């Protein structure tokens, strides 16, 4: 599903702006959105591993539709416009000169304000070398926004060749969710993208959840307490399912998963978190309440 969405999204975006042929491109974009959404749901449920392809196909499908519509509207507007009059051009020139002076003053003020602002805490996007640029340890971040398009990406690397074999483990943190990763001293590097600011995990940035928890990877004992939690996903469709996994560590490896489950839309989910668990991961937009 994810691969199909990616191919359709590329074809739709490439042809959606071409007159006449663009109609077929729009159909491809719609199909890319459908297949991308289905593939993304399966990846979130642990039934597939190509979440990146599904997400890219979904985004390309939406982008293709937007580009096609905007270009169509633009062409219609150009066809109905005979061009500006001489007086309009002269007025625009005067306004441009005035705006130029205002923009120079505004830019100067903005530059001064930016210099006074403190640099954001944490480590941002990039590929960082372990030991020289970033220390081994556990890091946390909260993805900005609240949708799938606001997700952040993290990957532990064994090398910097750019090949797939260099990826030790990786994960996507959906918008608004809490991410947590443990970097080993044996790792060569770490790749971060999506605009998240990663900070070394500490008591200062731990989140006290109380008796309910939403999407994120939470540390047992400091952020979420052991016990039995229940939830019920809203809706009844395949896209309404939620995912839960008990973890023995935060390296993002399959070996870190003690047990996991996918709760279908409209069904009730229940999970018991043990004292010995290192953490728990929730995704899908459900709210888990402690009994």
PDB file of N, CA, C and O in Angstrom, residues 34-75:
ATOM      1  N   UNK A  34      -5.488   7.737  -0.714  1.00  0.00           N
ATOM      2  CA  UNK A  34      -6.212   6.576  -0.164  1.00  0.00           C
ATOM      3  C   UNK A  34      -5.231   5.482   0.240  1.00  0.00           C
ATOM      4  O   UNK A  34      -5.241   4.990   1.367  1.00  0.00           O
ATOM      5  N   UNK A  35      -4.343   5.092  -0.683  1.00  0.00           N
ATOM      6  CA  UNK A  35      -3.397   4.018  -0.391  1.00  0.00           C
ATOM      7  C   UNK A  35      -2.401   4.436   0.690  1.00  0.00           C
ATOM      8  O   UNK A  35      -1.991   3.622   1.514  1.00  0.00           O
ATOM      9  N   UNK A  36      -2.002   5.718   0.676  1.00  0.00           N
ATOM     10  CA  UNK A  36      -1.062   6.197   1.697  1.00  0.00           C
ATOM     11  C   UNK A  36      -1.672   6.135   3.085  1.00  0.00           C
ATOM     12  O   UNK A  36      -1.011   5.745   4.048  1.00  0.00           O
ATOM     13  N   UNK A  37      -2.953   6.513   3.194  1.00  0.00           N
ATOM     14  CA  UNK A  37      -3.618   6.485   4.498  1.00  0.00           C
ATOM     15  C   UNK A  37      -3.745   5.053   5.008  1.00  0.00           C
ATOM     16  O   UNK A  37      -3.527   4.771   6.198  1.00  0.00           O
ATOM     17  N   UNK A  38      -4.104   4.115   4.100  1.00  0.00           N
ATOM     18  CA  UNK A  38      -4.227   2.708   4.512  1.00  0.00           C
ATOM     19  C   UNK A  38      -2.863   2.155   4.927  1.00  0.00           C
ATOM     20  O   UNK A  38      -2.727   1.483   5.950  1.00  0.00           O
ATOM     21  N   UNK A  39      -1.823   2.452   4.124  1.00  0.00           N
ATOM     22  CA  UNK A  39      -0.480   1.977   4.452  1.00  0.00           C
ATOM     23  C   UNK A  39       0.022   2.549   5.749  1.00  0.00           C
ATOM     24  O   UNK A  39       0.678   1.859   6.546  1.00  0.00           O
ATOM     25  N   UNK A  40      -0.280   3.819   6.019  1.00  0.00           N
ATOM     26  CA  UNK A  40       0.150   4.461   7.255  1.00  0.00           C
ATOM     27  C   UNK A  40      -0.523   3.829   8.466  1.00  0.00           C
ATOM     28  O   UNK A  40       0.095   3.617   9.505  1.00  0.00           O
ATOM     29  N   UNK A  41      -1.810   3.487   8.312  1.00  0.00           N
ATOM     30  CA  UNK A  41      -2.539   2.841   9.408  1.00  0.00           C
ATOM     31  C   UNK A  41      -1.934   1.472   9.714  1.00  0.00           C
ATOM     32  O   UNK A  41      -1.785   1.091  10.877  1.00  0.00           O
ATOM     33  N   UNK A  42      -1.571   0.739   8.684  1.00  0.00           N
ATOM     34  CA  UNK A  42      -0.973  -0.580   8.898  1.00  0.00           C
ATOM     35  C   UNK A  42       0.408  -0.454   9.550  1.00  0.00           C
ATOM     36  O   UNK A  42       0.791  -1.260  10.401  1.00  0.00           O
ATOM     37  N   UNK A  43       1.177   0.563   9.147  1.00  0.00           N
ATOM     38  CA  UNK A  43       2.494   0.764   9.748  1.00  0.00           C
ATOM     39  C   UNK A  43       2.377   1.137  11.215  1.00  0.00           C
ATOM     40  O   UNK A  43       3.128   0.653  12.061  1.00  0.00           O
ATOM     41  N   UNK A  44       1.403   1.994  11.544  1.00  0.00           N
ATOM     42  CA  UNK A  44       1.187   2.377  12.943  1.00  0.00           C
ATOM     43  C   UNK A  44       0.760   1.180  13.776  1.00  0.00           C
ATOM     44  O   UNK A  44       1.021   1.128  14.980  1.00  0.00           O
ATOM     45  N   UNK A  45       0.081   0.221  13.139  1.00  0.00           N
ATOM     46  CA  UNK A  45      -0.369  -0.963  13.851  1.00  0.00           C
ATOM     47  C   UNK A  45       0.667  -2.066  13.901  1.00  0.00           C
ATOM     48  O   UNK A  45       0.372  -3.160  14.371  1.00  0.00           O
ATOM     49  N   UNK A  46       1.868  -1.822  13.416  1.00  0.00           N
ATOM     50  CA  UNK A  46       2.909  -2.832  13.455  1.00  0.00           C
ATOM     51  C   UNK A  46       2.765  -3.897  12.389  1.00  0.00           C
ATOM     52  O   UNK A  46       3.440  -4.921  12.424  1.00  0.00           O
ATOM     53  N   UNK A  47       1.898  -3.683  11.376  1.00  0.00           N
ATOM     54  CA  UNK A  47       1.679  -4.669  10.323  1.00  0.00           C
ATOM     55  C   UNK A  47       2.543  -4.406   9.101  1.00  0.00           C
ATOM     56  O   UNK A  47       2.511  -5.166   8.144  1.00  0.00           O
ATOM     57  N   UNK A  48       3.282  -3.318   9.091  1.00  0.00           N
ATOM     58  CA  UNK A  48       4.160  -2.992   7.972  1.00  0.00           C
ATOM     59  C   UNK A  48       5.329  -2.161   8.503  1.00  0.00           C
ATOM     60  O   UNK A  48       5.261  -1.591   9.597  1.00  0.00           O
ATOM     61  N   UNK A  49       6.402  -2.095   7.699  1.00  0.00           N
ATOM     62  CA  UNK A  49       7.605  -1.376   8.139  1.00  0.00           C
ATOM     63  C   UNK A  49       7.963  -0.200   7.253  1.00  0.00           C
ATOM     64  O   UNK A  49       8.957   0.461   7.497  1.00  0.00           O
ATOM     65  N   UNK A  50       7.170   0.047   6.199  1.00  0.00           N
ATOM     66  CA  UNK A  50       7.506   1.140   5.276  1.00  0.00           C
ATOM     67  C   UNK A  50       6.625   2.361   5.527  1.00  0.00           C
ATOM     68  O   UNK A  50       5.971   2.877   4.627  1.00  0.00           O
ATOM     69  N   UNK A  51       6.619   2.818   6.770  1.00  0.00           N
ATOM     70  CA  UNK A  51       5.811   3.982   7.117  1.00  0.00           C
ATOM     71  C   UNK A  51       6.266   5.214   6.339  1.00  0.00           C
ATOM     72  O   UNK A  51       5.467   6.055   5.961  1.00  0.00           O
ATOM     73  N   UNK A  52       7.573   5.308   6.078  1.00  0.00           N
ATOM     74  CA  UNK A  52       8.082   6.461   5.342  1.00  0.00           C
ATOM     75  C   UNK A  52       7.506   6.538   3.939  1.00  0.00           C
ATOM     76  O   UNK A  52       7.131   7.608   3.468  1.00  0.00           O
ATOM     77  N   UNK A  53       7.402   5.398   3.245  1.00  0.00           N
ATOM     78  CA  UNK A  53       6.848   5.389   1.884  1.00  0.00           C
ATOM     79  C   UNK A  53       5.375   5.782   1.897  1.00  0.00           C
ATOM     80  O   UNK A  53       4.917   6.553   1.045  1.00  0.00           O
ATOM     81  N   UNK A  54       4.623   5.218   2.860  1.00  0.00           N
ATOM     82  CA  UNK A  54       3.198   5.546   2.951  1.00  0.00           C
ATOM     83  C   UNK A  54       2.989   7.031   3.239  1.00  0.00           C
ATOM     84  O   UNK A  54       2.132   7.682   2.633  1.00  0.00           O
ATOM     85  N   UNK A  55       3.781   7.577   4.165  1.00  0.00           N
ATOM     86  CA  UNK A  55       3.668   8.996   4.510  1.00  0.00           C
ATOM     87  C   UNK A  55       4.033   9.876   3.324  1.00  0.00           C
ATOM     88  O   UNK A  55       3.340  10.843   3.009  1.00  0.00           O
ATOM     89  N   UNK A  56       5.134   9.520   2.626  1.00  0.00           N
ATOM     90  CA  UNK A  56       5.559  10.297   1.458  1.00  0.00           C
ATOM     91  C   UNK A  56       4.495  10.255   0.365  1.00  0.00           C
ATOM     92  O   UNK A  56       4.198  11.269  -0.270  1.00  0.00           O
ATOM     93  N   UNK A  57       3.897   9.071   0.123  1.00  0.00           N
ATOM     94  CA  UNK A  57       2.852   8.972  -0.893  1.00  0.00           C
ATOM     95  C   UNK A  57       1.638   9.819  -0.551  1.00  0.00           C
ATOM     96  O   UNK A  57       1.055  10.476  -1.417  1.00  0.00           O
ATOM     97  N   UNK A  58       1.254   9.796   0.743  1.00  0.00           N
ATOM     98  CA  UNK A  58       0.116  10.598   1.194  1.00  0.00           C
ATOM     99  C   UNK A  58       0.390  12.080   0.992  1.00  0.00           C
ATOM    100  O   UNK A  58      -0.455  12.827   0.480  1.00  0.00           O
ATOM    101  N   UNK A  59       1.590  12.528   1.367  1.00  0.00           N
ATOM    102  CA  UNK A  59       1.951  13.942   1.241  1.00  0.00           C
ATOM    103  C   UNK A  59       2.019  14.351  -0.230  1.00  0.00           C
ATOM    104  O   UNK A  59       1.520  15.409  -0.628  1.00  0.00           O
ATOM    105  N   UNK A  60       2.634  13.508  -1.074  1.00  0.00           N
ATOM    106  CA  UNK A  60       2.729  13.827  -2.498  1.00  0.00           C
ATOM    107  C   UNK A  60       1.349  13.895  -3.148  1.00  0.00           C
ATOM    108  O   UNK A  60       1.103  14.731  -4.020  1.00  0.00           O
ATOM    109  N   UNK A  61       0.435  12.985  -2.730  1.00  0.00           N
ATOM    110  CA  UNK A  61      -0.914  13.025  -3.278  1.00  0.00           C
ATOM    111  C   UNK A  61      -1.623  14.333  -2.961  1.00  0.00           C
ATOM    112  O   UNK A  61      -2.235  14.954  -3.830  1.00  0.00           O
ATOM    113  N   UNK A  62      -1.517  14.756  -1.692  1.00  0.00           N
ATOM    114  CA  UNK A  62      -2.138  16.028  -1.295  1.00  0.00           C
ATOM    115  C   UNK A  62      -1.473  17.195  -2.010  1.00  0.00           C
ATOM    116  O   UNK A  62      -2.135  18.106  -2.513  1.00  0.00           O
ATOM    117  N   UNK A  63      -0.127  17.163  -2.084  1.00  0.00           N
ATOM    118  CA  UNK A  63       0.604  18.245  -2.747  1.00  0.00           C
ATOM    119  C   UNK A  63       0.229  18.329  -4.222  1.00  0.00           C
ATOM    120  O   UNK A  63       0.077  19.419  -4.786  1.00  0.00           O
ATOM    121  N   UNK A  64       0.070  17.162  -4.884  1.00  0.00           N
ATOM    122  CA  UNK A  64      -0.303  17.158  -6.296  1.00  0.00           C
ATOM    123  C   UNK A  64      -1.655  17.800  -6.541  1.00  0.00           C
ATOM    124  O   UNK A  64      -1.839  18.561  -7.499  1.00  0.00           O
ATOM    125  N   UNK A  65      -2.633  17.497  -5.657  1.00  0.00           N
ATOM    126  CA  UNK A  65      -3.955  18.110  -5.798  1.00  0.00           C
ATOM    127  C   UNK A  65      -3.888  19.627  -5.602  1.00  0.00           C
ATOM    128  O   UNK A  65      -4.481  20.394  -6.363  1.00  0.00           O
ATOM    129  N   UNK A  66      -3.140  20.031  -4.562  1.00  0.00           N
ATOM    130  CA  UNK A  66      -3.030  21.471  -4.275  1.00  0.00           C
ATOM    131  C   UNK A  66      -2.375  22.201  -5.435  1.00  0.00           C
ATOM    132  O   UNK A  66      -2.846  23.250  -5.899  1.00  0.00           O
ATOM    133  N   UNK A  67      -1.250  21.648  -5.947  1.00  0.00           N
ATOM    134  CA  UNK A  67      -0.537  22.287  -7.057  1.00  0.00           C
ATOM    135  C   UNK A  67      -1.430  22.358  -8.300  1.00  0.00           C
ATOM    136  O   UNK A  67      -1.503  23.384  -8.983  1.00  0.00           O
ATOM    137  N   UNK A  68      -2.142  21.255  -8.604  1.00  0.00           N
ATOM    138  CA  UNK A  68      -3.011  21.247  -9.773  1.00  0.00           C
ATOM    139  C   UNK A  68      -4.102  22.298  -9.692  1.00  0.00           C
ATOM    140  O   UNK A  68      -4.374  23.009 -10.657  1.00  0.00           O
ATOM    141  N   UNK A  69      -4.751  22.405  -8.518  1.00  0.00           N
ATOM    142  CA  UNK A  69      -5.825  23.389  -8.343  1.00  0.00           C
ATOM    143  C   UNK A  69      -5.294  24.816  -8.440  1.00  0.00           C
ATOM    144  O   UNK A  69      -5.884  25.679  -9.110  1.00  0.00           O
ATOM    145  N   UNK A  70      -4.152  25.066  -7.765  1.00  0.00           N
ATOM    146  CA  UNK A  70      -3.586  26.424  -7.777  1.00  0.00           C
ATOM    147  C   UNK A  70      -3.189  26.854  -9.185  1.00  0.00           C
ATOM    148  O   UNK A  70      -3.443  27.992  -9.599  1.00  0.00           O
ATOM    149  N   UNK A  71      -2.548  25.941  -9.933  1.00  0.00           N
ATOM    150  CA  UNK A  71      -2.133  26.291 -11.289  1.00  0.00           C
ATOM    151  C   UNK A  71      -3.333  26.511 -12.199  1.00  0.00           C
ATOM    152  O   UNK A  71      -3.332  27.386 -13.058  1.00  0.00           O
ATOM    153  N   UNK A  72      -4.390  25.712 -12.015  1.00  0.00           N
ATOM    154  CA  UNK A  72      -5.598  25.892 -12.825  1.00  0.00           C
ATOM    155  C   UNK A  72      -6.228  27.261 -12.558  1.00  0.00           C
ATOM    156  O   UNK A  72      -6.602  27.990 -13.486  1.00  0.00           O
ATOM    157  N   UNK A  73      -6.354  27.588 -11.267  1.00  0.00           N
ATOM    158  CA  UNK A  73      -6.923  28.902 -10.910  1.00  0.00           C
ATOM    159  C   UNK A  73      -6.058  30.027 -11.441  1.00  0.00           C
ATOM    160  O   UNK A  73      -6.555  31.044 -11.947  1.00  0.00           O
ATOM    161  N   UNK A  74      -4.731  29.857 -11.374  1.00  0.00           N
ATOM    162  CA  UNK A  74      -3.816  30.896 -11.862  1.00  0.00           C
ATOM    163  C   UNK A  74      -3.968  31.108 -13.363  1.00  0.00           C
ATOM    164  O   UNK A  74      -3.991  32.237 -13.846  1.00  0.00           O
ATOM    165  N   UNK A  75      -4.050  30.010 -14.119  1.00  0.00           N
ATOM    166  CA  UNK A  75      -4.200  30.129 -15.572  1.00  0.00           C
ATOM    167  C   UNK A  75      -5.502  30.838 -15.938  1.00  0.00           C
ATOM    168  O   UNK A  75      -5.543  31.654 -16.862  1.00  0.00           O
TER     169      UNK A  75
END
